[in-house]
């Protein structure tokens, strides 16, 4: 099943407070450099701690949305859903809102993005 831009729901305290329109999902693993007598002068690595983050984009509908800048540091539950009947939860996790960015350009709709950094597994 394809993950589409509108498949992430954001909740706080068990209540859905937002749905996304477009997003970027990233997972990564730390690389730990090790030494080995068989590799000579070349670096060798093993996988370390894993992490994930999600950046979601939105349109600003009113001046009150600027208040969202103050929400950085709050913890949210993110759920990735397969839309349809019934909605199927593909993954979920807890994340901290790391940053909120608002872009306001004269003559254009105001846009914004949230960056969430996962705390724990995305499962």
PDB file of N, CA, C and O in Angstrom, residues 31-102:
ATOM      1  N   UNK A  31      26.300   5.366  12.649  1.00  0.00           N
ATOM      2  CA  UNK A  31      27.400   4.493  12.243  1.00  0.00           C
ATOM      3  C   UNK A  31      28.528   4.621  13.257  1.00  0.00           C
ATOM      4  O   UNK A  31      28.974   5.723  13.565  1.00  0.00           O
ATOM      5  N   UNK A  32      28.985   3.496  13.758  1.00  0.00           N
ATOM      6  CA  UNK A  32      30.064   3.478  14.736  1.00  0.00           C
ATOM      7  C   UNK A  32      31.305   2.930  14.052  1.00  0.00           C
ATOM      8  O   UNK A  32      31.289   1.815  13.521  1.00  0.00           O
ATOM      9  N   UNK A  33      32.349   3.747  14.031  1.00  0.00           N
ATOM     10  CA  UNK A  33      33.592   3.329  13.379  1.00  0.00           C
ATOM     11  C   UNK A  33      34.328   2.333  14.261  1.00  0.00           C
ATOM     12  O   UNK A  33      34.433   2.517  15.471  1.00  0.00           O
ATOM     13  N   UNK A  34      34.796   1.269  13.630  1.00  0.00           N
ATOM     14  CA  UNK A  34      35.560   0.249  14.356  1.00  0.00           C
ATOM     15  C   UNK A  34      36.867   0.002  13.614  1.00  0.00           C
ATOM     16  O   UNK A  34      37.030   0.424  12.467  1.00  0.00           O
ATOM     17  N   UNK A  35      37.777  -0.649  14.274  1.00  0.00           N
ATOM     18  CA  UNK A  35      39.032  -1.010  13.604  1.00  0.00           C
ATOM     19  C   UNK A  35      39.051  -2.520  13.396  1.00  0.00           C
ATOM     20  O   UNK A  35      38.441  -3.277  14.136  1.00  0.00           O
ATOM     21  N   UNK A  36      39.742  -2.907  12.360  1.00  0.00           N
ATOM     22  CA  UNK A  36      39.811  -4.327  12.035  1.00  0.00           C
ATOM     23  C   UNK A  36      41.179  -4.623  11.429  1.00  0.00           C
ATOM     24  O   UNK A  36      41.659  -3.863  10.589  1.00  0.00           O
ATOM     25  N   UNK A  37      41.813  -5.693  11.818  1.00  0.00           N
ATOM     26  CA  UNK A  37      43.124  -6.022  11.240  1.00  0.00           C
ATOM     27  C   UNK A  37      43.031  -6.450   9.778  1.00  0.00           C
ATOM     28  O   UNK A  37      44.023  -6.437   9.069  1.00  0.00           O
ATOM     29  N   UNK A  38      41.830  -6.746   9.301  1.00  0.00           N
ATOM     30  CA  UNK A  38      41.691  -7.224   7.920  1.00  0.00           C
ATOM     31  C   UNK A  38      41.426  -6.119   6.912  1.00  0.00           C
ATOM     32  O   UNK A  38      41.519  -6.347   5.714  1.00  0.00           O
ATOM     33  N   UNK A  39      41.088  -4.902   7.367  1.00  0.00           N
ATOM     34  CA  UNK A  39      40.752  -3.833   6.412  1.00  0.00           C
ATOM     35  C   UNK A  39      41.889  -2.856   6.195  1.00  0.00           C
ATOM     36  O   UNK A  39      41.757  -1.934   5.396  1.00  0.00           O
ATOM     37  N   UNK A  40      42.968  -2.993   6.888  1.00  0.00           N
ATOM     38  CA  UNK A  40      44.126  -2.128   6.662  1.00  0.00           C
ATOM     39  C   UNK A  40      43.841  -0.670   6.943  1.00  0.00           C
ATOM     40  O   UNK A  40      43.454  -0.298   8.042  1.00  0.00           O
ATOM     41  N   UNK A  41      43.995   0.176   5.950  1.00  0.00           N
ATOM     42  CA  UNK A  41      43.841   1.613   6.125  1.00  0.00           C
ATOM     43  C   UNK A  41      42.440   2.110   5.798  1.00  0.00           C
ATOM     44  O   UNK A  41      42.215   3.309   5.695  1.00  0.00           O
ATOM     45  N   UNK A  42      41.477   1.212   5.612  1.00  0.00           N
ATOM     46  CA  UNK A  42      40.109   1.602   5.290  1.00  0.00           C
ATOM     47  C   UNK A  42      39.225   1.567   6.530  1.00  0.00           C
ATOM     48  O   UNK A  42      39.390   0.719   7.411  1.00  0.00           O
ATOM     49  N   UNK A  43      38.277   2.497   6.577  1.00  0.00           N
ATOM     50  CA  UNK A  43      37.330   2.552   7.683  1.00  0.00           C
ATOM     51  C   UNK A  43      36.355   1.387   7.594  1.00  0.00           C
ATOM     52  O   UNK A  43      36.007   0.935   6.510  1.00  0.00           O
ATOM     53  N   UNK A  44      35.915   0.954   8.764  1.00  0.00           N
ATOM     54  CA  UNK A  44      34.895  -0.078   8.847  1.00  0.00           C
ATOM     55  C   UNK A  44      33.878   0.373   9.892  1.00  0.00           C
ATOM     56  O   UNK A  44      34.245   1.027  10.883  1.00  0.00           O
ATOM     57  N   UNK A  45      32.602   0.050   9.686  1.00  0.00           N
ATOM     58  CA  UNK A  45      31.541   0.528  10.568  1.00  0.00           C
ATOM     59  C   UNK A  45      30.622  -0.615  10.973  1.00  0.00           C
ATOM     60  O   UNK A  45      30.506  -1.614  10.270  1.00  0.00           O
ATOM     61  N   UNK A  46      29.941  -0.395  12.103  1.00  0.00           N
ATOM     62  CA  UNK A  46      28.815  -1.232  12.499  1.00  0.00           C
ATOM     63  C   UNK A  46      27.637  -0.289  12.757  1.00  0.00           C
ATOM     64  O   UNK A  46      27.820   0.911  13.016  1.00  0.00           O
ATOM     65  N   UNK A  47      26.432  -0.832  12.660  1.00  0.00           N
ATOM     66  CA  UNK A  47      25.234  -0.026  12.896  1.00  0.00           C
ATOM     67  C   UNK A  47      25.058   0.233  14.389  1.00  0.00           C
ATOM     68  O   UNK A  47      25.295  -0.646  15.216  1.00  0.00           O
ATOM     69  N   UNK A  48      24.629   1.455  14.700  1.00  0.00           N
ATOM     70  CA  UNK A  48      24.376   1.834  16.090  1.00  0.00           C
ATOM     71  C   UNK A  48      22.902   2.108  16.316  1.00  0.00           C
ATOM     72  O   UNK A  48      22.035   1.428  15.761  1.00  0.00           O
ATOM     73  N   UNK A  49      22.620   3.125  17.084  1.00  0.00           N
ATOM     74  CA  UNK A  49      21.259   3.484  17.467  1.00  0.00           C
ATOM     75  C   UNK A  49      20.486   4.010  16.259  1.00  0.00           C
ATOM     76  O   UNK A  49      21.012   4.760  15.453  1.00  0.00           O
ATOM     77  N   UNK A  50      19.211   3.618  16.159  1.00  0.00           N
ATOM     78  CA  UNK A  50      18.339   4.046  15.066  1.00  0.00           C
ATOM     79  C   UNK A  50      17.493   5.232  15.507  1.00  0.00           C
ATOM     80  O   UNK A  50      17.251   5.433  16.694  1.00  0.00           O
ATOM     81  N   UNK A  51      17.032   6.005  14.537  1.00  0.00           N
ATOM     82  CA  UNK A  51      16.163   7.136  14.814  1.00  0.00           C
ATOM     83  C   UNK A  51      15.265   7.419  13.628  1.00  0.00           C
ATOM     84  O   UNK A  51      15.455   6.882  12.536  1.00  0.00           O
ATOM     85  N   UNK A  52      14.272   8.280  13.836  1.00  0.00           N
ATOM     86  CA  UNK A  52      13.373   8.654  12.754  1.00  0.00           C
ATOM     87  C   UNK A  52      12.872  10.070  12.968  1.00  0.00           C
ATOM     88  O   UNK A  52      12.890  10.601  14.079  1.00  0.00           O
ATOM     89  N   UNK A  53      12.451  10.697  11.867  1.00  0.00           N
ATOM     90  CA  UNK A  53      11.862  12.036  11.940  1.00  0.00           C
ATOM     91  C   UNK A  53      10.869  12.198  10.803  1.00  0.00           C
ATOM     92  O   UNK A  53      10.924  11.493   9.799  1.00  0.00           O
ATOM     93  N   UNK A  54       9.956  13.120  10.986  1.00  0.00           N
ATOM     94  CA  UNK A  54       8.934  13.424   9.982  1.00  0.00           C
ATOM     95  C   UNK A  54       8.819  14.933   9.878  1.00  0.00           C
ATOM     96  O   UNK A  54       8.744  15.635  10.892  1.00  0.00           O
ATOM     97  N   UNK A  55       8.819  15.431   8.647  1.00  0.00           N
ATOM     98  CA  UNK A  55       8.550  16.843   8.385  1.00  0.00           C
ATOM     99  C   UNK A  55       7.213  16.911   7.662  1.00  0.00           C
ATOM    100  O   UNK A  55       7.021  16.227   6.651  1.00  0.00           O
ATOM    101  N   UNK A  56       6.279  17.694   8.185  1.00  0.00           N
ATOM    102  CA  UNK A  56       4.966  17.849   7.562  1.00  0.00           C
ATOM    103  C   UNK A  56       4.766  19.307   7.167  1.00  0.00           C
ATOM    104  O   UNK A  56       5.254  20.217   7.824  1.00  0.00           O
ATOM    105  N   UNK A  57       4.066  19.525   6.064  1.00  0.00           N
ATOM    106  CA  UNK A  57       3.814  20.868   5.540  1.00  0.00           C
ATOM    107  C   UNK A  57       2.340  21.221   5.682  1.00  0.00           C
ATOM    108  O   UNK A  57       1.478  20.344   5.610  1.00  0.00           O
ATOM    109  N   UNK A  58       2.053  22.519   5.840  1.00  0.00           N
ATOM    110  CA  UNK A  58       0.673  22.952   5.989  1.00  0.00           C
ATOM    111  C   UNK A  58       0.510  24.357   5.430  1.00  0.00           C
ATOM    112  O   UNK A  58       1.483  25.073   5.208  1.00  0.00           O
ATOM    113  N   UNK A  59      -0.751  24.743   5.181  1.00  0.00           N
ATOM    114  CA  UNK A  59      -1.093  26.107   4.790  1.00  0.00           C
ATOM    115  C   UNK A  59      -1.647  26.821   6.009  1.00  0.00           C
ATOM    116  O   UNK A  59      -2.382  26.246   6.806  1.00  0.00           O
ATOM    117  N   UNK A  60      -1.300  28.102   6.162  1.00  0.00           N
ATOM    118  CA  UNK A  60      -1.772  28.892   7.292  1.00  0.00           C
ATOM    119  C   UNK A  60      -3.095  29.537   6.912  1.00  0.00           C
ATOM    120  O   UNK A  60      -3.185  30.239   5.907  1.00  0.00           O
ATOM    121  N   UNK A  61      -4.119  29.250   7.704  1.00  0.00           N
ATOM    122  CA  UNK A  61      -5.455  29.734   7.388  1.00  0.00           C
ATOM    123  C   UNK A  61      -5.827  31.004   8.142  1.00  0.00           C
ATOM    124  O   UNK A  61      -6.733  31.706   7.744  1.00  0.00           O
ATOM    125  N   UNK A  62      -5.155  31.308   9.243  1.00  0.00           N
ATOM    126  CA  UNK A  62      -5.491  32.503  10.015  1.00  0.00           C
ATOM    127  C   UNK A  62      -4.269  32.950  10.807  1.00  0.00           C
ATOM    128  O   UNK A  62      -3.300  32.209  10.951  1.00  0.00           O
ATOM    129  N   UNK A  63      -4.337  34.154  11.344  1.00  0.00           N
ATOM    130  CA  UNK A  63      -3.235  34.671  12.152  1.00  0.00           C
ATOM    131  C   UNK A  63      -3.025  33.863  13.420  1.00  0.00           C
ATOM    132  O   UNK A  63      -1.940  33.861  13.987  1.00  0.00           O
ATOM    133  N   UNK A  64      -4.074  33.164  13.888  1.00  0.00           N
ATOM    134  CA  UNK A  64      -3.936  32.388  15.131  1.00  0.00           C
ATOM    135  C   UNK A  64      -2.977  31.214  14.946  1.00  0.00           C
ATOM    136  O   UNK A  64      -2.461  30.676  15.920  1.00  0.00           O
ATOM    137  N   UNK A  65      -2.706  30.817  13.706  1.00  0.00           N
ATOM    138  CA  UNK A  65      -1.785  29.712  13.459  1.00  0.00           C
ATOM    139  C   UNK A  65      -0.380  30.070  13.900  1.00  0.00           C
ATOM    140  O   UNK A  65       0.417  29.198  14.227  1.00  0.00           O
ATOM    141  N   UNK A  66      -0.046  31.353  13.922  1.00  0.00           N
ATOM    142  CA  UNK A  66       1.275  31.777  14.369  1.00  0.00           C
ATOM    143  C   UNK A  66       1.520  31.304  15.795  1.00  0.00           C
ATOM    144  O   UNK A  66       2.659  31.057  16.197  1.00  0.00           O
ATOM    145  N   UNK A  67       0.463  31.107  16.569  1.00  0.00           N
ATOM    146  CA  UNK A  67       0.573  30.604  17.937  1.00  0.00           C
ATOM    147  C   UNK A  67       1.259  29.237  17.976  1.00  0.00           C
ATOM    148  O   UNK A  67       1.869  28.874  18.968  1.00  0.00           O
ATOM    149  N   UNK A  68       1.198  28.481  16.864  1.00  0.00           N
ATOM    150  CA  UNK A  68       1.809  27.151  16.831  1.00  0.00           C
ATOM    151  C   UNK A  68       3.318  27.216  16.995  1.00  0.00           C
ATOM    152  O   UNK A  68       3.939  26.216  17.349  1.00  0.00           O
ATOM    153  N   UNK A  69       3.924  28.359  16.753  1.00  0.00           N
ATOM    154  CA  UNK A  69       5.363  28.504  16.959  1.00  0.00           C
ATOM    155  C   UNK A  69       5.750  28.227  18.405  1.00  0.00           C
ATOM    156  O   UNK A  69       6.872  27.821  18.693  1.00  0.00           O
ATOM    157  N   UNK A  70       4.810  28.446  19.308  1.00  0.00           N
ATOM    158  CA  UNK A  70       5.086  28.263  20.729  1.00  0.00           C
ATOM    159  C   UNK A  70       4.978  26.808  21.166  1.00  0.00           C
ATOM    160  O   UNK A  70       5.306  26.480  22.301  1.00  0.00           O
ATOM    161  N   UNK A  71       4.529  25.918  20.285  1.00  0.00           N
ATOM    162  CA  UNK A  71       4.318  24.522  20.650  1.00  0.00           C
ATOM    163  C   UNK A  71       5.572  23.663  20.543  1.00  0.00           C
ATOM    164  O   UNK A  71       5.512  22.464  20.828  1.00  0.00           O
ATOM    165  N   UNK A  72       6.706  24.228  20.117  1.00  0.00           N
ATOM    166  CA  UNK A  72       7.920  23.420  20.025  1.00  0.00           C
ATOM    167  C   UNK A  72       8.267  22.876  21.408  1.00  0.00           C
ATOM    168  O   UNK A  72       8.030  23.519  22.422  1.00  0.00           O
ATOM    169  N   UNK A  73       8.776  21.651  21.422  1.00  0.00           N
ATOM    170  CA  UNK A  73       9.102  20.998  22.687  1.00  0.00           C
ATOM    171  C   UNK A  73       7.985  20.117  23.214  1.00  0.00           C
ATOM    172  O   UNK A  73       8.222  19.307  24.108  1.00  0.00           O
ATOM    173  N   UNK A  74       6.767  20.235  22.670  1.00  0.00           N
ATOM    174  CA  UNK A  74       5.660  19.382  23.100  1.00  0.00           C
ATOM    175  C   UNK A  74       5.789  17.998  22.472  1.00  0.00           C
ATOM    176  O   UNK A  74       6.365  17.837  21.404  1.00  0.00           O
ATOM    177  N   UNK A  75       5.216  17.002  23.132  1.00  0.00           N
ATOM    178  CA  UNK A  75       5.248  15.625  22.659  1.00  0.00           C
ATOM    179  C   UNK A  75       3.898  15.257  22.051  1.00  0.00           C
ATOM    180  O   UNK A  75       2.854  15.584  22.614  1.00  0.00           O
ATOM    181  N   UNK A  76       3.941  14.585  20.898  1.00  0.00           N
ATOM    182  CA  UNK A  76       2.746  14.207  20.149  1.00  0.00           C
ATOM    183  C   UNK A  76       2.831  12.733  19.767  1.00  0.00           C
ATOM    184  O   UNK A  76       3.923  12.153  19.715  1.00  0.00           O
ATOM    185  N   UNK A  77       1.689  12.142  19.466  1.00  0.00           N
ATOM    186  CA  UNK A  77       1.635  10.803  18.896  1.00  0.00           C
ATOM    187  C   UNK A  77       1.337  10.952  17.413  1.00  0.00           C
ATOM    188  O   UNK A  77       0.391  11.653  17.039  1.00  0.00           O
ATOM    189  N   UNK A  78       2.139  10.315  16.565  1.00  0.00           N
ATOM    190  CA  UNK A  78       1.936  10.358  15.124  1.00  0.00           C
ATOM    191  C   UNK A  78       1.499   8.975  14.664  1.00  0.00           C
ATOM    192  O   UNK A  78       2.069   7.963  15.085  1.00  0.00           O
ATOM    193  N   UNK A  79       0.499   8.920  13.801  1.00  0.00           N
ATOM    194  CA  UNK A  79       0.029   7.646  13.248  1.00  0.00           C
ATOM    195  C   UNK A  79       0.024   7.748  11.735  1.00  0.00           C
ATOM    196  O   UNK A  79      -0.486   8.711  11.179  1.00  0.00           O
ATOM    197  N   UNK A  80       0.602   6.769  11.079  1.00  0.00           N
ATOM    198  CA  UNK A  80       0.586   6.694   9.622  1.00  0.00           C
ATOM    199  C   UNK A  80      -0.503   5.693   9.253  1.00  0.00           C
ATOM    200  O   UNK A  80      -0.468   4.535   9.671  1.00  0.00           O
ATOM    201  N   UNK A  81      -1.485   6.163   8.490  1.00  0.00           N
ATOM    202  CA  UNK A  81      -2.656   5.354   8.180  1.00  0.00           C
ATOM    203  C   UNK A  81      -2.700   4.989   6.710  1.00  0.00           C
ATOM    204  O   UNK A  81      -2.251   5.750   5.854  1.00  0.00           O
ATOM    205  N   UNK A  82      -3.273   3.850   6.418  1.00  0.00           N
ATOM    206  CA  UNK A  82      -3.661   3.491   5.062  1.00  0.00           C
ATOM    207  C   UNK A  82      -5.105   3.927   4.910  1.00  0.00           C
ATOM    208  O   UNK A  82      -5.983   3.360   5.563  1.00  0.00           O
ATOM    209  N   UNK A  83      -5.370   4.964   4.127  1.00  0.00           N
ATOM    210  CA  UNK A  83      -6.732   5.490   4.000  1.00  0.00           C
ATOM    211  C   UNK A  83      -7.619   4.478   3.294  1.00  0.00           C
ATOM    212  O   UNK A  83      -7.193   3.746   2.429  1.00  0.00           O
ATOM    213  N   UNK A  84      -8.850   4.458   3.654  1.00  0.00           N
ATOM    214  CA  UNK A  84      -9.798   3.538   3.052  1.00  0.00           C
ATOM    215  C   UNK A  84     -10.818   3.132   4.090  1.00  0.00           C
ATOM    216  O   UNK A  84     -10.923   3.740   5.147  1.00  0.00           O
ATOM    217  N   UNK A  85     -11.561   2.091   3.819  1.00  0.00           N
ATOM    218  CA  UNK A  85     -12.567   1.641   4.758  1.00  0.00           C
ATOM    219  C   UNK A  85     -12.220   0.242   5.210  1.00  0.00           C
ATOM    220  O   UNK A  85     -12.263  -0.674   4.408  1.00  0.00           O
ATOM    221  N   UNK A  86     -11.902  -0.026   6.433  1.00  0.00           N
ATOM    222  CA  UNK A  86     -11.567   0.967   7.470  1.00  0.00           C
ATOM    223  C   UNK A  86     -10.118   1.423   7.319  1.00  0.00           C
ATOM    224  O   UNK A  86      -9.340   0.786   6.635  1.00  0.00           O
ATOM    225  N   UNK A  87      -9.796   2.541   7.968  1.00  0.00           N
ATOM    226  CA  UNK A  87      -8.405   3.012   7.953  1.00  0.00           C
ATOM    227  C   UNK A  87      -7.530   1.992   8.671  1.00  0.00           C
ATOM    228  O   UNK A  87      -7.870   1.515   9.741  1.00  0.00           O
ATOM    229  N   UNK A  88      -6.400   1.664   8.070  1.00  0.00           N
ATOM    230  CA  UNK A  88      -5.475   0.707   8.658  1.00  0.00           C
ATOM    231  C   UNK A  88      -4.254   1.452   9.155  1.00  0.00           C
ATOM    232  O   UNK A  88      -3.647   2.210   8.405  1.00  0.00           O
ATOM    233  N   UNK A  89      -3.905   1.256  10.416  1.00  0.00           N
ATOM    234  CA  UNK A  89      -2.710   1.908  10.948  1.00  0.00           C
ATOM    235  C   UNK A  89      -1.480   1.138  10.490  1.00  0.00           C
ATOM    236  O   UNK A  89      -1.310  -0.023  10.810  1.00  0.00           O
ATOM    237  N   UNK A  90      -0.625   1.812   9.712  1.00  0.00           N
ATOM    238  CA  UNK A  90       0.589   1.191   9.203  1.00  0.00           C
ATOM    239  C   UNK A  90       1.731   1.310  10.196  1.00  0.00           C
ATOM    240  O   UNK A  90       2.582   0.430  10.281  1.00  0.00           O
ATOM    241  N   UNK A  91       1.799   2.415  10.920  1.00  0.00           N
ATOM    242  CA  UNK A  91       2.851   2.640  11.921  1.00  0.00           C
ATOM    243  C   UNK A  91       2.413   3.771  12.838  1.00  0.00           C
ATOM    244  O   UNK A  91       1.559   4.581  12.483  1.00  0.00           O
ATOM    245  N   UNK A  92       3.012   3.821  14.024  1.00  0.00           N
ATOM    246  CA  UNK A  92       2.774   4.949  14.931  1.00  0.00           C
ATOM    247  C   UNK A  92       3.980   5.111  15.830  1.00  0.00           C
ATOM    248  O   UNK A  92       4.793   4.198  15.970  1.00  0.00           O
ATOM    249  N   UNK A  93       4.082   6.279  16.414  1.00  0.00           N
ATOM    250  CA  UNK A  93       5.177   6.542  17.323  1.00  0.00           C
ATOM    251  C   UNK A  93       4.990   7.869  18.038  1.00  0.00           C
ATOM    252  O   UNK A  93       4.154   8.682  17.667  1.00  0.00           O
ATOM    253  N   UNK A  94       5.779   8.069  19.062  1.00  0.00           N
ATOM    254  CA  UNK A  94       5.768   9.315  19.828  1.00  0.00           C
ATOM    255  C   UNK A  94       6.911  10.183  19.340  1.00  0.00           C
ATOM    256  O   UNK A  94       8.014   9.694  19.089  1.00  0.00           O
ATOM    257  N   UNK A  95       6.629  11.486  19.186  1.00  0.00           N
ATOM    258  CA  UNK A  95       7.646  12.401  18.666  1.00  0.00           C
ATOM    259  C   UNK A  95       7.548  13.752  19.360  1.00  0.00           C
ATOM    260  O   UNK A  95       6.483  14.153  19.820  1.00  0.00           O
ATOM    261  N   UNK A  96       8.670  14.429  19.415  1.00  0.00           N
ATOM    262  CA  UNK A  96       8.740  15.785  19.970  1.00  0.00           C
ATOM    263  C   UNK A  96       8.758  16.764  18.807  1.00  0.00           C
ATOM    264  O   UNK A  96       9.484  16.566  17.827  1.00  0.00           O
ATOM    265  N   UNK A  97       7.962  17.812  18.912  1.00  0.00           N
ATOM    266  CA  UNK A  97       7.970  18.862  17.890  1.00  0.00           C
ATOM    267  C   UNK A  97       9.253  19.665  18.058  1.00  0.00           C
ATOM    268  O   UNK A  97       9.403  20.424  19.011  1.00  0.00           O
ATOM    269  N   UNK A  98      10.199  19.450  17.143  1.00  0.00           N
ATOM    270  CA  UNK A  98      11.509  20.097  17.233  1.00  0.00           C
ATOM    271  C   UNK A  98      11.470  21.518  16.705  1.00  0.00           C
ATOM    272  O   UNK A  98      12.070  22.423  17.279  1.00  0.00           O
ATOM    273  N   UNK A  99      10.784  21.721  15.571  1.00  0.00           N
ATOM    274  CA  UNK A  99      10.756  23.070  15.006  1.00  0.00           C
ATOM    275  C   UNK A  99       9.467  23.318  14.251  1.00  0.00           C
ATOM    276  O   UNK A  99       8.824  22.399  13.765  1.00  0.00           O
ATOM    277  N   UNK A 100       9.102  24.578  14.178  1.00  0.00           N
ATOM    278  CA  UNK A 100       7.961  25.047  13.407  1.00  0.00           C
ATOM    279  C   UNK A 100       8.455  26.205  12.558  1.00  0.00           C
ATOM    280  O   UNK A 100       9.082  27.131  13.068  1.00  0.00           O
ATOM    281  N   UNK A 101       8.203  26.130  11.265  1.00  0.00           N
ATOM    282  CA  UNK A 101       8.672  27.162  10.347  1.00  0.00           C
ATOM    283  C   UNK A 101       7.471  27.716   9.589  1.00  0.00           C
ATOM    284  O   UNK A 101       6.652  26.956   9.075  1.00  0.00           O
ATOM    285  N   UNK A 102       7.352  29.032   9.528  1.00  0.00           N
ATOM    286  CA  UNK A 102       6.290  29.679   8.770  1.00  0.00           C
ATOM    287  C   UNK A 102       6.934  30.575   7.720  1.00  0.00           C
ATOM    288  O   UNK A 102       7.832  31.356   8.029  1.00  0.00           O
TER     289      UNK A 102
END
